[in-house]
Amino acid sequence: MTTILIKGARVLGGEPRDILVRDGLVAETGALAGTAADLTVEAGGLIALPGLVDLHTHLREPGREDAETVETGTQAAARGGYTAVHAMANTSPVADTAGVVEQVWRLGQEHGHCDVQPVGAVTSGLEGRQLAELGAMADSAARVRVFSDDGKCVSDAVLMRRALEYVKAFGGVVAQHAQEPRLTEGAQLNEGEVSGRLGLTGWPAVAEEAIIARDCLLAAHVGSRLHVCHVSTAGSVEIIRWAKSKGWDVTAEVTPHHLLLTDSCAERSPLGPYNPIYKVNPPLRTAEDVRVLREALADGTIDCVATDHAPHPVEDKETEWGAAAMGMIGLETALQVVQEAMVDTGLLDWAGVADRMSARPARIGRLPGHGHPVEAGAPANITLYDPSARLPVDPSGMASKSRNTPYEGMTLPGRVVATFLRGRPTVLEGKLV
Ligand SMILES: [Zn+2]
């Protein structure tokens, strides 16, 4: 299949026009009725966005193929409108050598329903003791540019400084999971009224904010790039806003769940109290934090949405709160949650969504083939989305191997109808191709 005619799509929510895709590129846009094509897609009423890019996905392979594989995780990504994901390094073995990142990269080439860009670990084995082979991973076939110990914080200030210095040589970035370890020992839920009432060990906002403040200062000191993973508190936003006002090279992401859910879910939800489906790292915070995070994403203080898609098998989640694994899946619902939290509230238009979910994450993650506007000459990475759909979230219908979605039974707006990766459909009529 070499030519595709997408008819009547509203690019970034604008006036309907046709999009002709040829040999993996957008050939032409405009009124193209009557143009011959191998496949015609009726896109009346649908929004066309550049293919989404996720800076923060856990694909679990190698090591936890019972939770997710590169194949199922990228199927979930394609279903969610993504054309590229960054695969986090906390696999087993850890992606801390050229060999492991190349293995993940090759799995992506062979089984990926979207592009898979491996993230390299900052420290060997995520142990926080010595730097991993950053240069070798950067030089490998996987061309790693994002380094993260995600799941764990690089809490040692000297190691963090060295990592920031090291990645400058190849234009890399250190993506920090900001969690002061001593302040969060045994932590279960945001430290506040709800954790007090439920008797769950509190997870104070300051444990995140202290690390972010330190790392912004370190990045400025050595003149390097810092990316802050899953910002979850109002105070973190304030610190990032301050760092950006200084002109420092700091970027940040927020997850869909931190834009929609609060710690009160652990107390009151249709799924009952103490339901570990809401247990996540960093924890769900307060309604005021959610309000500030939404505003920060709207004004650009927070650069992008990243899913932190964290699949876990049923036995690791359906247990008591204290013993349950932290994390939730998110690839297949991210765009819907962003519509609910940001678009339907008037905070962001579709051009803004394209910027925060495609252009900026592609730029931060150094993916030159992604994040381009849907216009002639660009790679044909395109998502077609129906914002008028309203469906209850059904985990059993998801492509992910895991079912730990916190939105089960909730009605969310929107539906991804089609996804194209370099002109090849990966999803059509909402189904995997
Ligand atoms: Zn993390």
Coordinates of C-alpha atoms and ligand atoms in Angstrom, one line a residue:
M1 CA 0.0 0.0 0.0
T2 CA 1.7 3.2 -1.1
T3 CA -1.0 5.9 -1.2
I4 CA -3.7 6.7 1.4
L5 CA -6.4 9.4 1.1
I6 CA -7.7 10.6 4.4
K7 CA -10.9 12.5 3.6
G8 CA -12.3 15.5 5.5
A9 CA -10.1 15.4 8.6
R10 CA -10.0 18.5 10.8
V11 CA -6.2 19.0 11.2
L12 CA -5.7 20.2 14.8
G13 CA -9.4 20.8 15.0
G14 CA -9.5 23.2 12.0
E15 CA -11.6 23.2 8.9
P16 CA -12.1 19.8 7.2
R17 CA -9.5 18.9 4.5
D18 CA -8.1 15.9 2.8
I19 CA -4.7 14.4 3.4
L20 CA -2.8 12.5 0.8
V21 CA -0.2 10.1 2.1
R22 CA 2.4 8.7 -0.3
D23 CA 5.4 6.5 0.4
G24 CA 5.4 7.2 4.1
L25 CA 5.1 11.0 3.7
V26 CA 2.3 13.5 3.7
A27 CA 2.2 14.4 0.0
E28 CA -0.5 17.0 0.0
T29 CA -3.3 18.5 2.0
G30 CA -6.4 20.4 0.8
A31 CA -9.4 19.6 -1.3
L32 CA -8.3 16.4 -3.0
A33 CA -11.6 14.7 -3.9
G34 CA -11.2 12.4 -6.8
T35 CA -7.6 11.6 -6.1
A36 CA -6.9 7.9 -6.7
A37 CA -5.5 6.1 -3.7
D38 CA -4.9 2.5 -2.6
L39 CA -6.9 3.1 0.6
T40 CA -9.4 5.8 1.3
V41 CA -10.3 6.7 4.9
E42 CA -13.4 8.6 5.6
A43 CA -12.5 11.0 8.4
G44 CA -15.5 13.4 8.6
G45 CA -15.7 14.8 12.1
L46 CA -12.4 13.4 13.1
I47 CA -9.5 15.4 14.5
A48 CA -6.1 14.8 12.8
L49 CA -3.1 15.1 15.1
P50 CA 0.6 14.3 14.6
G51 CA 1.3 10.8 15.9
L52 CA 1.6 11.0 19.7
V53 CA 5.0 10.5 21.4
D54 CA 5.4 9.1 24.9
L55 CA 8.5 9.9 26.9
H56 CA 7.7 7.5 29.6
T57 CA 6.5 3.9 28.9
H58 CA 7.3 0.7 30.8
L59 CA 7.3 -2.1 28.2
R60 CA 8.6 -4.6 30.8
E61 CA 10.6 -6.7 28.3
P62 CA 13.1 -8.2 29.0
G63 CA 12.2 -9.8 32.3
R64 CA 8.5 -9.3 33.0
E65 CA 6.8 -10.6 29.9
D66 CA 3.9 -11.7 32.1
A67 CA 3.0 -8.0 32.6
E68 CA 3.8 -6.6 29.1
T69 CA 6.0 -7.2 26.0
V70 CA 7.3 -4.9 23.4
E71 CA 4.7 -6.3 21.1
T72 CA 1.7 -5.8 23.4
G73 CA 2.9 -2.5 24.9
T74 CA 3.3 -1.0 21.4
Q75 CA -0.1 -2.4 20.4
A76 CA -1.5 -0.5 23.4
A77 CA 0.5 2.6 22.2
A78 CA -0.9 2.4 18.7
R79 CA -4.4 2.0 20.0
G80 CA -3.8 5.1 22.0
G81 CA -2.7 7.1 19.0
Y82 CA 1.0 6.9 19.7
T83 CA 3.7 6.4 17.0
A84 CA 6.7 6.4 19.3
V85 CA 7.4 5.5 22.9
H86 CA 10.5 5.8 25.1
A87 CA 11.0 2.4 26.9
M88 CA 12.1 2.9 30.5
A89 CA 15.2 1.2 31.7
N90 CA 14.0 -0.7 34.8
T91 CA 13.7 -4.0 33.0
S92 CA 15.4 -7.2 34.0
P93 CA 18.2 -7.1 33.2
V94 CA 18.3 -3.4 33.6
A95 CA 18.9 -1.4 30.3
D96 CA 22.3 -0.1 31.5
T97 CA 24.6 -1.4 28.8
A98 CA 24.8 -1.0 25.0
G99 CA 23.9 -4.7 24.8
V100 CA 20.5 -4.4 26.6
V101 CA 19.4 -1.1 24.9
E102 CA 20.2 -2.7 21.6
Q103 CA 18.2 -5.7 22.5
V104 CA 15.2 -3.5 23.3
W105 CA 15.7 -1.4 20.2
R106 CA 15.8 -4.6 18.0
L107 CA 12.6 -6.0 19.7
G108 CA 11.0 -2.7 18.7
Q109 CA 12.2 -3.0 15.1
E110 CA 10.9 -6.5 14.9
H111 CA 7.7 -6.5 16.9
G112 CA 6.9 -2.8 17.4
H113 CA 3.5 -1.3 16.4
C114 CA 5.2 2.0 16.9
D115 CA 8.8 3.2 17.2
V116 CA 10.5 2.1 20.4
Q117 CA 13.3 4.3 21.7
P118 CA 15.1 2.8 24.6
V119 CA 16.0 4.9 27.6
G120 CA 19.3 4.0 29.3
A121 CA 19.8 3.7 33.0
V122 CA 21.8 6.4 34.7
T123 CA 23.5 4.1 37.2
S124 CA 24.5 0.4 36.9
G125 CA 21.6 -1.8 37.9
L126 CA 19.7 1.3 39.0
E127 CA 21.6 0.9 42.2
G128 CA 22.7 4.5 42.5
R129 CA 26.3 3.6 43.1
Q130 CA 28.2 4.1 39.9
L131 CA 27.3 5.6 36.5
A132 CA 26.2 3.1 33.8
E133 CA 27.8 3.0 30.4
L134 CA 26.2 6.2 29.2
G135 CA 28.6 6.9 26.3
A136 CA 28.4 3.3 25.0
M137 CA 24.6 3.4 25.1
A138 CA 24.6 6.8 23.2
D139 CA 27.0 5.3 20.6
S140 CA 25.0 2.0 20.2
A141 CA 22.5 1.2 17.5
A142 CA 19.8 2.4 19.9
R143 CA 21.3 5.9 19.9
V144 CA 20.1 6.5 23.5
R145 CA 19.7 10.2 24.4
V146 CA 17.4 10.0 27.4
F147 CA 18.8 8.5 30.6
S148 CA 16.8 7.6 33.7
D149 CA 16.8 5.4 36.7
D150 CA 13.0 5.8 36.7
G151 CA 11.3 3.9 39.5
K152 CA 14.2 5.0 41.6
C153 CA 15.6 8.4 42.2
V154 CA 19.3 9.3 41.5
S155 CA 19.5 10.6 45.0
D156 CA 23.3 11.0 45.3
A157 CA 24.0 14.6 44.3
V158 CA 27.5 13.7 43.1
L159 CA 26.3 11.0 40.7
M160 CA 23.5 13.2 39.5
R161 CA 26.0 16.0 38.8
R162 CA 28.3 13.6 36.9
A163 CA 25.5 12.2 34.8
L164 CA 24.4 15.7 33.9
E165 CA 28.0 16.6 32.9
Y166 CA 28.4 13.4 30.9
V167 CA 25.3 13.6 28.7
K168 CA 26.3 17.1 27.4
A169 CA 28.8 15.4 25.1
F170 CA 26.1 13.9 22.9
G171 CA 23.1 16.2 23.6
G172 CA 21.5 13.8 26.0
V173 CA 19.2 14.5 28.9
V174 CA 18.8 13.1 32.4
A175 CA 15.2 12.3 33.3
Q176 CA 14.9 12.3 37.0
H177 CA 12.4 10.3 39.1
A178 CA 12.3 12.9 41.9
Q179 CA 11.8 11.0 45.2
E180 CA 13.9 11.7 48.2
P181 CA 14.3 8.1 49.5
R182 CA 14.6 8.7 53.2
L183 CA 11.5 11.0 53.2
T184 CA 9.5 8.3 51.4
E185 CA 10.5 5.2 53.3
G186 CA 7.4 3.0 53.4
A187 CA 5.3 5.8 51.9
Q188 CA 1.9 4.7 50.5
L189 CA -0.2 7.7 49.7
N190 CA 0.1 11.5 49.5
E191 CA 0.8 12.8 53.0
G192 CA -2.3 14.7 53.9
E193 CA -5.8 14.4 55.3
V194 CA -6.7 11.3 53.3
S195 CA -3.6 9.4 54.3
G196 CA -4.2 10.3 57.9
R197 CA -7.8 9.1 57.8
L198 CA -6.9 5.8 56.0
G199 CA -3.9 5.2 58.3
L200 CA -1.5 4.9 55.3
T201 CA 2.1 6.1 55.6
G202 CA 2.3 9.6 54.1
W203 CA 4.3 10.5 51.0
P204 CA 5.1 14.2 51.5
A205 CA 5.2 16.7 48.6
V206 CA 8.6 17.9 49.9
A207 CA 10.2 14.6 49.0
E208 CA 9.6 15.4 45.3
E209 CA 10.1 19.1 45.5
A210 CA 13.5 19.0 47.3
I211 CA 15.0 16.8 44.6
I212 CA 13.6 18.9 41.8
A213 CA 15.0 22.1 43.3
R214 CA 18.4 20.4 43.9
D215 CA 18.5 19.0 40.3
C216 CA 17.5 22.3 38.7
L217 CA 20.4 24.0 40.6
L218 CA 22.8 21.2 39.5
A219 CA 21.7 21.4 35.9
A220 CA 22.3 25.1 35.9
H221 CA 25.6 24.7 37.6
V222 CA 27.0 22.4 35.0
G223 CA 25.0 23.9 32.1
S224 CA 23.2 20.7 31.2
R225 CA 19.7 19.4 30.4
L226 CA 17.4 18.1 33.0
H227 CA 14.0 16.5 32.4
V228 CA 11.7 16.0 35.4
C229 CA 9.5 12.9 35.2
H230 CA 5.8 12.8 36.4
V231 CA 5.5 16.1 38.2
S232 CA 2.8 15.7 40.8
T233 CA 2.7 18.7 43.2
A234 CA 1.9 22.4 43.0
G235 CA 5.2 23.1 44.7
S236 CA 7.1 21.3 42.0
V237 CA 5.4 23.4 39.4
E238 CA 6.5 26.6 41.2
I239 CA 10.2 25.4 41.3
I240 CA 10.1 24.4 37.6
R241 CA 8.6 27.8 36.7
W242 CA 11.4 29.5 38.6
A243 CA 14.1 27.4 36.9
K244 CA 12.7 28.2 33.5
S245 CA 12.5 31.9 34.3
K246 CA 16.2 31.8 34.9
G247 CA 16.7 30.4 31.4
W248 CA 17.9 27.0 32.6
D249 CA 17.4 24.0 30.3
V250 CA 14.8 22.2 32.4
T251 CA 11.7 20.4 31.0
A252 CA 9.0 18.5 32.7
E253 CA 6.2 16.0 32.2
V254 CA 2.9 15.3 33.9
T255 CA 0.9 12.0 33.7
P256 CA -2.7 11.8 32.6
H257 CA -3.7 10.3 36.0
H258 CA -2.2 13.3 37.9
L259 CA -4.3 15.6 35.7
L260 CA -7.5 13.8 36.6
L261 CA -7.4 11.7 39.8
T262 CA -6.8 12.7 43.4
D263 CA -5.8 11.0 46.6
S264 CA -9.5 10.9 47.6
C265 CA -9.8 8.0 45.1
A266 CA -8.2 5.8 47.7
E267 CA -11.0 6.6 50.1
R268 CA -14.1 7.1 47.9
S269 CA -14.4 5.5 44.5
P270 CA -16.9 3.3 42.7
L271 CA -14.3 0.5 43.2
G272 CA -14.3 0.9 46.9
P273 CA -11.8 2.3 49.5
Y274 CA -8.2 1.0 49.8
N275 CA -8.3 -0.1 46.2
P276 CA -4.6 -0.5 45.1
I277 CA -5.6 0.3 41.5
Y278 CA -4.9 3.9 42.7
K279 CA -1.5 3.1 44.2
V280 CA 1.1 4.8 42.0
N281 CA 4.5 6.5 42.2
P282 CA 4.4 9.4 42.7
P283 CA 1.1 9.2 44.5
L284 CA -2.2 10.8 43.5
R285 CA -2.3 14.2 45.2
T286 CA -4.9 16.8 46.1
A287 CA -7.5 18.6 44.0
E288 CA -5.5 21.8 44.4
D289 CA -2.4 20.0 42.9
V290 CA -4.5 18.8 40.0
R291 CA -5.7 22.3 39.3
V292 CA -2.2 23.7 39.4
L293 CA -0.8 20.9 37.2
R294 CA -3.5 21.6 34.6
E295 CA -2.7 25.3 34.5
A296 CA 1.0 24.5 34.2
L297 CA 0.5 22.2 31.3
A298 CA -1.7 24.9 29.7
D299 CA 0.8 27.7 30.1
G300 CA 3.8 25.5 29.1
T301 CA 5.6 25.4 32.4
I302 CA 5.0 21.6 32.2
D303 CA 6.2 20.7 28.7
C304 CA 4.3 17.5 28.0
V305 CA 2.1 14.7 28.9
A306 CA 3.9 11.3 29.5
T307 CA 1.9 8.3 30.4
D308 CA 4.1 6.4 32.9
H309 CA 2.3 3.3 31.5
A310 CA 3.1 0.8 34.2
P311 CA 1.6 -2.6 33.6
H312 CA 1.4 -5.1 36.4
P313 CA -0.2 -8.6 36.4
V314 CA -3.4 -9.1 38.4
E315 CA -1.7 -10.8 41.4
D316 CA 0.6 -7.8 41.9
K317 CA -2.4 -5.3 42.0
E318 CA -5.3 -7.3 43.5
T319 CA -3.9 -7.6 47.0
E320 CA -3.9 -5.4 50.0
W321 CA -2.8 -1.8 49.6
G322 CA 0.5 -2.1 51.4
A323 CA 1.6 -5.1 49.4
A324 CA 0.4 -4.0 46.0
A325 CA 2.7 -2.8 43.2
M326 CA 2.8 0.8 42.3
G327 CA 1.6 2.0 38.9
M328 CA -1.2 2.0 36.4
I329 CA -1.5 1.5 32.6
G330 CA -2.2 4.6 30.6
L331 CA -1.3 4.4 26.9
E332 CA -4.8 3.5 25.7
T333 CA -6.6 6.2 27.6
A334 CA -4.1 9.1 27.7
L335 CA -5.6 11.2 24.9
Q336 CA -9.1 10.7 26.3
V337 CA -8.0 11.8 29.8
V338 CA -6.3 14.8 28.3
Q339 CA -9.5 15.7 26.4
E340 CA -11.5 15.4 29.6
A341 CA -9.0 17.3 31.8
M342 CA -7.6 19.9 29.3
V343 CA -9.7 20.3 26.2
D344 CA -13.3 20.0 27.5
T345 CA -12.3 22.4 30.3
G346 CA -11.1 25.0 27.8
L347 CA -7.5 24.9 29.0
L348 CA -6.0 23.6 25.8
D349 CA -7.1 23.4 22.2
W350 CA -6.1 20.6 19.8
A351 CA -3.0 22.5 18.6
G352 CA -2.0 22.6 22.2
V353 CA -2.6 18.9 22.6
A354 CA -0.4 18.2 19.5
D355 CA 2.3 20.4 21.0
R356 CA 2.2 18.7 24.5
M357 CA 1.7 15.1 23.3
S358 CA 3.7 15.0 20.1
A359 CA 6.0 18.0 19.2
R360 CA 7.5 18.7 22.6
P361 CA 8.1 15.1 23.7
A362 CA 9.7 14.4 20.3
R363 CA 12.0 17.3 20.8
I364 CA 12.9 16.5 24.4
G365 CA 13.5 12.8 23.5
R366 CA 15.5 13.7 20.4
L367 CA 13.2 11.9 17.9
P368 CA 13.7 13.8 14.7
G369 CA 11.2 11.6 12.7
H370 CA 8.3 12.5 15.1
G371 CA 6.3 15.5 16.3
H372 CA 6.0 17.2 12.9
P373 CA 2.9 19.1 11.8
V374 CA 0.6 17.2 9.5
E375 CA 1.6 19.0 6.3
A376 CA 3.3 18.3 3.0
G377 CA 6.7 16.8 3.3
A378 CA 6.4 15.6 6.9
P379 CA 6.6 11.9 7.8
A380 CA 3.1 10.5 7.8
N381 CA 2.7 9.9 11.5
I382 CA -0.9 10.7 12.0
T383 CA -3.6 10.0 14.6
L384 CA -7.3 10.3 13.8
Y385 CA -9.5 11.0 16.8
D386 CA -13.2 11.2 17.3
P387 CA -13.8 13.7 20.2
S388 CA -17.5 13.2 20.2
A389 CA -17.4 9.5 21.3
R390 CA -18.3 8.7 24.9
L391 CA -17.7 5.2 26.1
P392 CA -17.2 3.4 29.4
V393 CA -13.6 2.3 29.8
D394 CA -13.5 -1.5 29.5
P395 CA -10.1 -3.1 30.5
S396 CA -11.0 -6.4 28.9
G397 CA -11.0 -4.7 25.5
M398 CA -7.5 -3.3 25.9
A399 CA -4.4 -4.4 24.0
S400 CA -2.1 -4.2 27.0
K401 CA -1.3 -7.5 28.6
S402 CA -2.2 -6.0 32.0
R403 CA -5.5 -4.6 33.2
N404 CA -4.6 -2.2 35.9
T405 CA -6.4 0.9 34.6
P406 CA -7.8 3.3 37.2
Y407 CA -10.5 4.4 34.8
E408 CA -12.4 1.1 34.7
G409 CA -16.2 1.8 34.4
M410 CA -15.6 5.5 34.0
T411 CA -17.0 7.2 30.9
L412 CA -14.3 9.1 29.1
P413 CA -14.7 11.3 26.0
G414 CA -13.1 10.5 22.7
R415 CA -11.8 7.5 20.8
V416 CA -8.7 6.9 18.6
V417 CA -10.1 5.8 15.3
A418 CA -6.8 5.4 13.3
T419 CA -3.1 5.6 13.7
F420 CA -0.5 5.8 10.9
L421 CA 3.2 5.2 11.3
R422 CA 5.2 6.6 8.4
G423 CA 2.1 6.1 6.2
R424 CA 1.4 2.5 7.3
P425 CA -1.9 2.1 9.3
T426 CA -1.3 0.5 12.7
V427 CA -4.9 1.1 13.8
L428 CA -8.0 1.4 11.6
E429 CA -11.6 1.8 12.8
G430 CA -10.3 1.5 16.3
K431 CA -8.7 -1.9 15.7
L432 CA -5.2 -3.0 15.4
V433 CA -4.1 -3.7 11.8
Ligands
ZN1 ZN 8.9 7.2 38.0

